[in-house]
């Protein structure tokens, strides 16, 4: 699985958009970009994933660059409850399904403040 | 709302004792993962099962750790004998390989302290 690089930490004001970047310059054509987050003392939680098109769900949006070497997770209106470590993970998803192992890096600690 | 459950949530034991952690995956999921999280190493995969068969346990110290799935509703992770360096939070997760959802669901974890 391709390696990812994320900033160690970021701050965001409550109500503002949080934009979390991730570099994955060695990504392969059949590798997807996944985002999980881990709120303190809880298990990781799936947020979103994508291959090459931008994706949006009720939690966030995922913007993947055309060359797929980087992506950005966007939380459109961050709240205090979004304070967590956000992990960007690249892995193959063939066949589709949640039964493929995840390799976690160090992630980005997002702190949402008043 | 389907969830992965883990027991116990907290365990304090003395070095040399046996520790057994249990996980109930989401009903219908065919893949179960065991992860360990420490401050130094972060989240690391220990082992995982598909359809109850072990697929990969290369992340697990073989001499003291063992993982099993006695049935589809129960996965266990055992440490014998335990050592202080095993102190960590152990997470179980389940997923549906080949299914319609690409989400891996994590349990709340077992916080293990070995004195």
Tab-separated table of C-alpha atoms in Angstrom:
chain	number	residue	atom	x	y	z
A	1	UNK	CA	0.000	0.000	0.000
A	2	UNK	CA	1.213	3.518	-0.827
A	3	UNK	CA	2.681	5.689	1.909
A	4	UNK	CA	0.905	8.879	2.953
A	5	UNK	CA	2.164	12.129	4.452
A	6	UNK	CA	-0.008	14.359	6.627
A	7	UNK	CA	0.698	17.402	8.801
A	8	UNK	CA	1.093	16.527	12.441
A	9	UNK	CA	-1.485	18.995	13.679
A	10	UNK	CA	-3.958	21.649	12.583
A	11	UNK	CA	-6.258	24.120	14.271
A	12	UNK	CA	-9.654	25.258	13.076
A	13	UNK	CA	-12.231	27.706	14.395
A	14	UNK	CA	-15.641	26.266	15.130
A	15	UNK	CA	-18.058	26.834	12.269
A	16	UNK	CA	-15.306	27.211	9.710
A	17	UNK	CA	-14.283	24.645	7.135
A	18	UNK	CA	-11.456	22.328	8.112
A	19	UNK	CA	-9.255	21.334	5.180
A	20	UNK	CA	-6.962	18.407	5.937
A	21	UNK	CA	-4.316	17.638	3.295
A	22	UNK	CA	-2.715	14.321	2.475
A	23	UNK	CA	0.103	13.520	0.093
A	24	UNK	CA	0.255	10.098	-1.546
A	25	UNK	CA	2.635	10.604	-4.456
A	26	UNK	CA	3.304	6.866	-4.951
A	27	UNK	CA	-0.346	5.873	-5.212
A	28	UNK	CA	-1.134	3.161	-7.762
A	29	UNK	CA	-3.991	3.122	-10.218
A	30	UNK	CA	-6.047	0.616	-8.251
A	31	UNK	CA	-5.539	2.204	-4.840
A	32	UNK	CA	-8.258	4.156	-3.106
A	33	UNK	CA	-7.886	7.006	-0.632
A	34	UNK	CA	-9.643	6.402	2.683
A	35	UNK	CA	-10.142	8.712	5.623
A	36	UNK	CA	-10.782	7.578	9.168
A	37	UNK	CA	-10.780	9.581	12.357
A	38	UNK	CA	-10.224	8.715	15.978
A	39	UNK	CA	-11.806	10.755	18.699
A	40	UNK	CA	-9.955	10.521	21.983
A	41	UNK	CA	-10.332	7.136	23.709
A	42	UNK	CA	-12.582	5.740	20.983
A	43	UNK	CA	-12.028	3.340	18.115
A	44	UNK	CA	-11.340	4.769	14.646
A	45	UNK	CA	-14.376	5.782	12.613
A	46	UNK	CA	-14.738	5.644	8.844
A	47	UNK	CA	-15.379	8.994	7.168
A	48	UNK	CA	-15.142	8.695	3.403
A	49	UNK	CA	-13.178	7.170	0.548
A	50	UNK	CA	-12.626	7.723	-3.168
A	51	UNK	CA	-10.655	6.616	-6.201
A	52	UNK	CA	-10.324	9.626	-8.501
A	53	UNK	CA	-13.592	11.517	-8.434
A	54	UNK	CA	-14.481	13.925	-5.689
A	55	UNK	CA	-16.802	12.415	-3.110
A	56	UNK	CA	-19.241	13.864	-0.600
A	57	UNK	CA	-21.290	12.335	2.162
A	58	UNK	CA	-23.038	13.551	5.278
A	59	UNK	CA	-19.765	13.838	7.167
A	60	UNK	CA	-17.291	15.340	4.736
A	61	UNK	CA	-16.066	15.944	1.216
A	62	UNK	CA	-13.005	14.393	-0.378
A	63	UNK	CA	-11.154	16.241	-3.115
A	64	UNK	CA	-8.578	14.208	-5.045
A	65	UNK	CA	-6.210	15.977	-7.431
A	66	UNK	CA	-6.262	14.992	-11.074
A	67	UNK	CA	-2.888	13.263	-10.848
A	68	UNK	CA	-4.117	11.546	-7.632
A	69	UNK	CA	-0.896	12.391	-5.823
A	70	UNK	CA	-2.686	14.297	-3.101
A	71	UNK	CA	-6.111	14.783	-1.591
A	72	UNK	CA	-7.946	17.013	0.871
A	73	UNK	CA	-10.591	16.086	3.383
A	74	UNK	CA	-13.020	18.901	3.985
A	75	UNK	CA	-15.238	19.204	7.042
A	76	UNK	CA	-17.508	22.036	5.869
A	77	UNK	CA	-18.573	23.386	9.264
A	78	UNK	CA	-16.263	22.052	11.950
A	79	UNK	CA	-17.612	21.661	15.477
A	80	UNK	CA	-15.863	20.949	18.762
A	81	UNK	CA	-16.887	17.302	18.384
A	82	UNK	CA	-14.742	17.062	15.252
A	83	UNK	CA	-11.595	17.382	17.365
A	84	UNK	CA	-9.804	14.113	16.614
A	85	UNK	CA	-6.858	12.491	14.863
A	86	UNK	CA	-7.591	12.139	11.148
A	87	UNK	CA	-5.920	9.339	9.223
A	88	UNK	CA	-5.436	9.292	5.482
A	89	UNK	CA	-4.937	5.729	4.230
A	90	UNK	CA	-4.278	4.458	0.746
A	91	UNK	CA	-5.096	0.883	-0.077
A	92	UNK	CA	-6.359	-1.441	-2.713
A	93	UNK	CA	-10.075	-2.095	-2.649
A	94	UNK	CA	-10.483	-5.085	-4.898
A	95	UNK	CA	-13.007	-6.495	-4.406
A	96	UNK	CA	-14.945	-3.744	-2.666
A	97	UNK	CA	-15.831	-4.195	0.955
A	98	UNK	CA	-14.663	-3.369	4.442
A	99	UNK	CA	-12.721	-6.578	4.776
A	100	UNK	CA	-9.338	-5.287	3.672
A	101	UNK	CA	-6.710	-4.420	6.252
A	102	UNK	CA	-5.796	-0.823	7.027
A	103	UNK	CA	-2.289	0.534	7.601
A	104	UNK	CA	-2.474	3.592	9.814
A	105	UNK	CA	0.136	6.344	9.824
A	106	UNK	CA	0.456	9.032	12.464
A	107	UNK	CA	-2.435	11.135	11.179
A	108	UNK	CA	-3.277	14.793	11.737
A	109	UNK	CA	-4.449	15.993	15.123
A	110	UNK	CA	-7.242	18.443	14.366
A	111	UNK	CA	-8.192	20.783	17.167
A	112	UNK	CA	-11.405	22.728	16.726
A	113	UNK	CA	-11.626	25.748	18.970
A	114	UNK	CA	-14.240	28.337	19.838
B	1	UNK	CA	-27.519	0.237	15.225
B	2	UNK	CA	-25.011	-2.594	14.709
B	3	UNK	CA	-21.770	-2.266	16.655
B	4	UNK	CA	-18.632	-4.197	17.413
B	5	UNK	CA	-18.442	-4.999	21.096
B	6	UNK	CA	-15.342	-5.758	23.123
B	7	UNK	CA	-14.860	-7.086	26.621
B	8	UNK	CA	-13.430	-6.234	29.007
B	9	UNK	CA	-13.129	-2.495	28.439
B	10	UNK	CA	-10.347	-2.234	30.980
B	11	UNK	CA	-7.968	-4.828	32.340
B	12	UNK	CA	-5.198	-4.451	34.892
B	13	UNK	CA	-3.060	-7.477	35.496
B	14	UNK	CA	0.338	-8.467	36.755
B	15	UNK	CA	3.238	-9.573	34.630
B	16	UNK	CA	3.088	-13.266	33.852
B	17	UNK	CA	-0.684	-13.545	34.014
B	18	UNK	CA	-2.845	-14.700	31.132
B	19	UNK	CA	-5.075	-12.125	29.484
B	20	UNK	CA	-8.019	-12.889	27.218
B	21	UNK	CA	-9.792	-10.194	25.242
B	22	UNK	CA	-13.065	-10.861	23.446
B	23	UNK	CA	-14.730	-9.304	20.459
B	24	UNK	CA	-18.173	-9.714	18.978
B	25	UNK	CA	-18.126	-8.576	15.346
B	26	UNK	CA	-21.110	-7.119	13.574
B	27	UNK	CA	-23.496	-9.881	12.560
B	28	UNK	CA	-22.905	-10.852	8.957
B	29	UNK	CA	-19.405	-9.442	8.690
B	30	UNK	CA	-16.914	-11.994	7.412
B	31	UNK	CA	-13.626	-10.341	8.374
B	32	UNK	CA	-12.325	-9.557	11.847
B	33	UNK	CA	-9.207	-7.538	12.659
B	34	UNK	CA	-7.167	-7.081	15.813
B	35	UNK	CA	-5.222	-3.816	16.166
B	36	UNK	CA	-3.043	-2.534	18.975
B	37	UNK	CA	-2.453	1.123	19.787
B	38	UNK	CA	0.368	2.583	21.855
B	39	UNK	CA	1.776	6.083	22.069
B	40	UNK	CA	5.081	4.938	20.602
B	41	UNK	CA	3.877	2.709	17.764
B	42	UNK	CA	0.468	4.139	16.984
B	43	UNK	CA	-2.174	1.820	15.521
B	44	UNK	CA	-0.762	-1.441	14.229
B	45	UNK	CA	-2.457	-4.507	12.818
B	46	UNK	CA	-1.829	-7.683	14.784
B	47	UNK	CA	-3.918	-10.240	12.927
B	48	UNK	CA	-7.050	-10.745	10.925
B	49	UNK	CA	-9.492	-13.479	10.018
B	50	UNK	CA	-11.753	-14.024	7.055
B	51	UNK	CA	-14.648	-16.442	7.367
B	52	UNK	CA	-13.074	-17.453	10.697
B	53	UNK	CA	-9.810	-18.549	9.080
B	54	UNK	CA	-6.620	-16.689	9.998
B	55	UNK	CA	-5.332	-14.725	7.008
B	56	UNK	CA	-2.421	-12.816	8.425
B	57	UNK	CA	-0.940	-12.780	11.901
B	58	UNK	CA	2.479	-11.466	10.980
B	59	UNK	CA	2.052	-8.446	13.238
B	60	UNK	CA	1.601	-10.572	16.313
B	61	UNK	CA	4.376	-11.826	18.631
B	62	UNK	CA	3.899	-15.546	18.131
B	63	UNK	CA	5.496	-16.731	21.310
B	64	UNK	CA	2.940	-15.145	23.621
B	65	UNK	CA	-0.019	-13.975	21.540
B	66	UNK	CA	-2.719	-16.110	19.989
B	67	UNK	CA	-5.897	-15.169	18.147
B	68	UNK	CA	-8.853	-17.393	17.403
B	69	UNK	CA	-12.427	-17.309	16.167
B	70	UNK	CA	-14.287	-20.140	17.854
B	71	UNK	CA	-17.419	-19.142	15.972
B	72	UNK	CA	-18.690	-16.368	13.749
B	73	UNK	CA	-19.859	-14.281	16.695
B	74	UNK	CA	-16.718	-14.395	18.807
B	75	UNK	CA	-13.067	-13.527	18.266
B	76	UNK	CA	-10.493	-13.825	21.036
B	77	UNK	CA	-7.006	-12.449	21.551
B	78	UNK	CA	-4.965	-14.101	24.242
B	79	UNK	CA	-1.643	-13.099	25.781
B	80	UNK	CA	0.216	-15.667	27.852
B	81	UNK	CA	2.338	-14.725	29.690
B	82	UNK	CA	1.678	-10.986	29.678
B	83	UNK	CA	4.493	-8.442	29.969
B	84	UNK	CA	4.512	-4.719	30.810
B	85	UNK	CA	5.331	-3.881	27.182
B	86	UNK	CA	1.956	-5.370	26.191
B	87	UNK	CA	0.211	-2.450	27.872
B	88	UNK	CA	-1.851	-0.821	25.138
B	89	UNK	CA	-5.361	-0.372	23.823
B	90	UNK	CA	-6.458	-3.344	21.753
B	91	UNK	CA	-9.092	-2.709	19.112
B	92	UNK	CA	-11.185	-5.216	17.276
B	93	UNK	CA	-12.777	-4.274	13.964
B	94	UNK	CA	-15.034	-6.072	11.541
B	95	UNK	CA	-15.762	-5.644	7.877
B	96	UNK	CA	-17.610	-7.238	5.015
B	97	UNK	CA	-15.099	-8.359	2.394
B	98	UNK	CA	-16.791	-8.441	-0.966
B	99	UNK	CA	-19.828	-6.687	0.430
B	100	UNK	CA	-21.598	-3.490	-0.444
B	101	UNK	CA	-20.067	-1.289	2.181
B	102	UNK	CA	-16.399	-0.379	2.302
B	103	UNK	CA	-16.448	0.569	5.937
B	104	UNK	CA	-14.459	-1.131	8.632
B	105	UNK	CA	-16.162	-0.836	12.012
B	106	UNK	CA	-14.088	-0.581	15.166
B	107	UNK	CA	-15.034	-1.555	18.666
B	108	UNK	CA	-14.432	0.663	21.719
B	109	UNK	CA	-11.203	-1.133	22.586
B	110	UNK	CA	-9.777	-2.939	25.611
B	111	UNK	CA	-7.324	-0.896	27.622
B	112	UNK	CA	-4.748	-3.311	29.019
B	113	UNK	CA	-2.300	-2.423	31.759
B	114	UNK	CA	0.316	-4.977	32.730
B	115	UNK	CA	2.116	-4.139	35.956
